[in-house]
Steps between C-alpha positions, in 0.01 A plus 500: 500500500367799299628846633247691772297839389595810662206740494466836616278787481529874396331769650448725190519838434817652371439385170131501257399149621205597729188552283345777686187430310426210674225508745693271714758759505618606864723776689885463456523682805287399742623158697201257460612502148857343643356301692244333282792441210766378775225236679434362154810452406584309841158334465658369183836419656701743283852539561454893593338825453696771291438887526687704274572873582587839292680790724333802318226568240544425160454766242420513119533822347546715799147372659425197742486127323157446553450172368613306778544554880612799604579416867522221749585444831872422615564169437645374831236634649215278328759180524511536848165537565454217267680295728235524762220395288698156293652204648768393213480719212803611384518912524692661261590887411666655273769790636708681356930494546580837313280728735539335820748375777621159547440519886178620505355246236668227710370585787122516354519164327655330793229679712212362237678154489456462914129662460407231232688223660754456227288604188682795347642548163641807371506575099789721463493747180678828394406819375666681218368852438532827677147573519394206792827655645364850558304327814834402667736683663760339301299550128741450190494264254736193526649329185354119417891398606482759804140388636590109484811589668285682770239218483784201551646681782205585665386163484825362681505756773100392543654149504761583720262691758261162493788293605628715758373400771406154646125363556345678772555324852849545369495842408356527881748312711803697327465843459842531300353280218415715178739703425570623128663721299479503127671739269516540142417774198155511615462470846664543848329303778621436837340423761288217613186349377195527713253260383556115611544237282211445282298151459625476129865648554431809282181470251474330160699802252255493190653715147347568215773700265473317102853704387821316557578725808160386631559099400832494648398699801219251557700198435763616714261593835114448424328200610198597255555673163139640349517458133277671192577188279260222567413317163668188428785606305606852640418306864777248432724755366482696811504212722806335329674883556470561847553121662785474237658828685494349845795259511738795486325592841534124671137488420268191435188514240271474777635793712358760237111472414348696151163608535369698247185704483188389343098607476225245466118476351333186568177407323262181491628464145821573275238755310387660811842582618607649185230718491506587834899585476385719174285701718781501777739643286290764356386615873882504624634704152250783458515721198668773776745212601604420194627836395655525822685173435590584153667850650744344718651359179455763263588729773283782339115636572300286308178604628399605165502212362183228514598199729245316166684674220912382398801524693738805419662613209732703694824320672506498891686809642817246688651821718524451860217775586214155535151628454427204809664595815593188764362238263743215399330456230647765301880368534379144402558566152866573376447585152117659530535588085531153448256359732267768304602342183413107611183654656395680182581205270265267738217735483544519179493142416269421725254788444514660862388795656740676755258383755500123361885506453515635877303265617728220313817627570450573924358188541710301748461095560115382518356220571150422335226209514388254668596462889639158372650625165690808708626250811651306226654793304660584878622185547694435187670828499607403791599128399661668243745683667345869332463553892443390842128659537355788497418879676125508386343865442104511517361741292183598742652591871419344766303219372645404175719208667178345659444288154846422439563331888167342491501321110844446410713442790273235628630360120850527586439356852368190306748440236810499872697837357350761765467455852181392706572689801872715615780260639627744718445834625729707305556644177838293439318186566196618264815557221702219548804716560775448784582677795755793392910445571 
């Protein structure tokens, strides 16, 4: 039998997907614009809807990143309402262990597991710089070693909280049930959970760290590990890395799914998809993006330079005073003067503009052509063991996944590797995965 798709869609935004320029462009705020991505994707029997979330402002050179969204709503707050306008989709968020507490985040997702009817999933990351940490009372900056350590533990207590208490005519009949008391470096809880047993047990624990830390970490808790690598051979490398890590954890293959991220442009023809992915990419990497791109490595004001003209003659500036404040992005790199030198060497060779290079070096996995040529490409990724499907990220927001659900998934529907309707009502069944110890 040929291995099931797992599809699921991204509510962009934190990143330069969203081509603004679109006339089908919508709000990122307002909640139609939720609503119209989460019904397609349940129209379309997706596994789930995923919303990302940033806890402060990102800056470039002292001033507001303007070249993406500068502010959403809180995240449990659109899942939840979410819940009252979807059936089966799958509602996932992204919140952060290094700025909050274990108790309270338990207690939301179990709260937004009983309001969906077991449909939560939570997509636990870290933070590592100081600057998101001026919002919190805590603040600081936490080591990679130190925030994994805070992320494991925070995880188990959130694990421990789920299973302390019994399903909910239990947790009724005896009032003693519940208790708990967890200690460690990190935290000091006692007293007793408030929030029943949840439909799923706890939600579906999503990850999507690519260091070791972040592998291991995922291998050793997640159910779900996101993934940047989704061509054939980087795919299987990843894949082969993280199920080969969870024996050590009593762990089967199946109990750990990789889902990486990936954009799509669908045309009537091979030609027409190109063209129309040319034109994609040149909307989503302005001139202005470009530079801003190329200053997170070089770490330096570049706004000088012509995002048409070459890259740099200069070496990036690699002390710890980032030009880009709370983006990833600009930690990504660990040798930026040698990532400069492979980046000036392709431009070089391959006569490129700091705009084209940009645009060649950000991109992340496409697929482009035909409905039928990009349901295939899907499917023998996923044959191939490079993955086990996909977190798709539509370019135009709210309507960009309309094409996708209504051209290729009735493809994969045909050829008996996706699902024709849900086989059961929650997000565990949609995934395959087990009930949790």
């Amino acid at each position: 039998m040929p291995k099931q798709i797992h599809l699921a869609a991204h509510f962009p935004g934190v990143n330069n997907t969203t081509v603004w320029s679109d006339p089908e462009a919508g709000s990122h705020i307002e909640f139609e614009s939720f609503v119209k991505l989460a019904r397609t994707a349940e129209r379309a029997k997706f596994d789930f809807f995923f919303l990302a979330e940033g806890l402060r402002l990102r800056e470039q050179g002292g001033q507001i990143y303007d070249l993406d969204v500068v502010g959403r709503p809180d995240t449990f707050t659109v899942l939840a309402a979410l819940a009252a306008v979807t059936t089966h989709l799958g509602l996932a968020g992204t919140i952060n262990s290094t700025f909050n507490e274990p108790y309270e985040v338990a207690r939301q997702f179990a709260s937004l597991d009983h309001l969906s009817d077991g449909r939560a999933a939570w997509n636990v990351v870290t933070s590592w710089d100081a600057f998101t940490g001026e919002n919190f009372r805590r603040g600081g900056f936490l080591a990679e070693p130190d925030r994994y350590s805070r992320a494991t533990r925070f995880l188990e207590t959130a694990k421990e909280l789920f299973a302390s208490v019994p399903a909910p005519e239990g947790f009724l009949r005896d009032p003693s049930a519940g208790t708990f008391a967890h200690q460690d470096d990190h935290f000091d809880i006692a007293g007793r959970f408030n929030v029943p047993r949840s439909p799923q047990g706890r939600p579906v624990i999503l990850q999507a760290g690519d260091s070791d830390a972040g592998r291991e970490f995922a291998a050793a808790t997640a159910d779900a590990i996101f993934s940047r690598h989704g061509t054939l051979a980087e795919g299987q490398a990843f894949y082969a890395d993280v199920k080969g890590r969870l024996p050590k954890y009593g762990r089967e293959r199946d109990e750990l799914l990789v889902l990486p991220a990936a954009t799509f442009v669908l045309g009537d023809t091979e030609t027409e998809a190109q063209e129309k992915a040319r034109i994609v990419r040149r909307e989503q990497v302005s001139g202005a993006t470009a530079i801003k791109f190329l200053e997170q490595l070089w770490n330096r004001d570049l706004s000088s330079y012509d995002p048409d003209g070459p890259l740099p003659t200069v070496d990036p500036d690699v002390s710890d005073n980032h030009i880009a404040r709370g983006r990833a992005s600009v930690r990504m790199h660990r040798d930026p003067i040698a990532v400069a030198g492979e980046w000036r060497a392709k431009a070089e060779a391959e006569k490129l503009s700091i705009r084209e290079l940009i645009i060649e070096v950000t991109g992340r996995q496409n697929f482009i052509g035909t409905p039928a040529s990009v349901a295939s490409s899907i499917n023998e990724l996923v044959q191939a063991d490079a993955s086990d499907g996909f977190i798709l990220v539509p370019h135009v927001t709210p309507g960009g996944l309309d094409e996708f659900a209504d051209k290729v998934v009735p493809l994969l529907q045909e050829q008996g590797v996706f699902r024709t309707d849900y086989s059961g009502p929650t997000l565990r069944d949609h995934l395959g995965l087990r009930a949790p110890r």
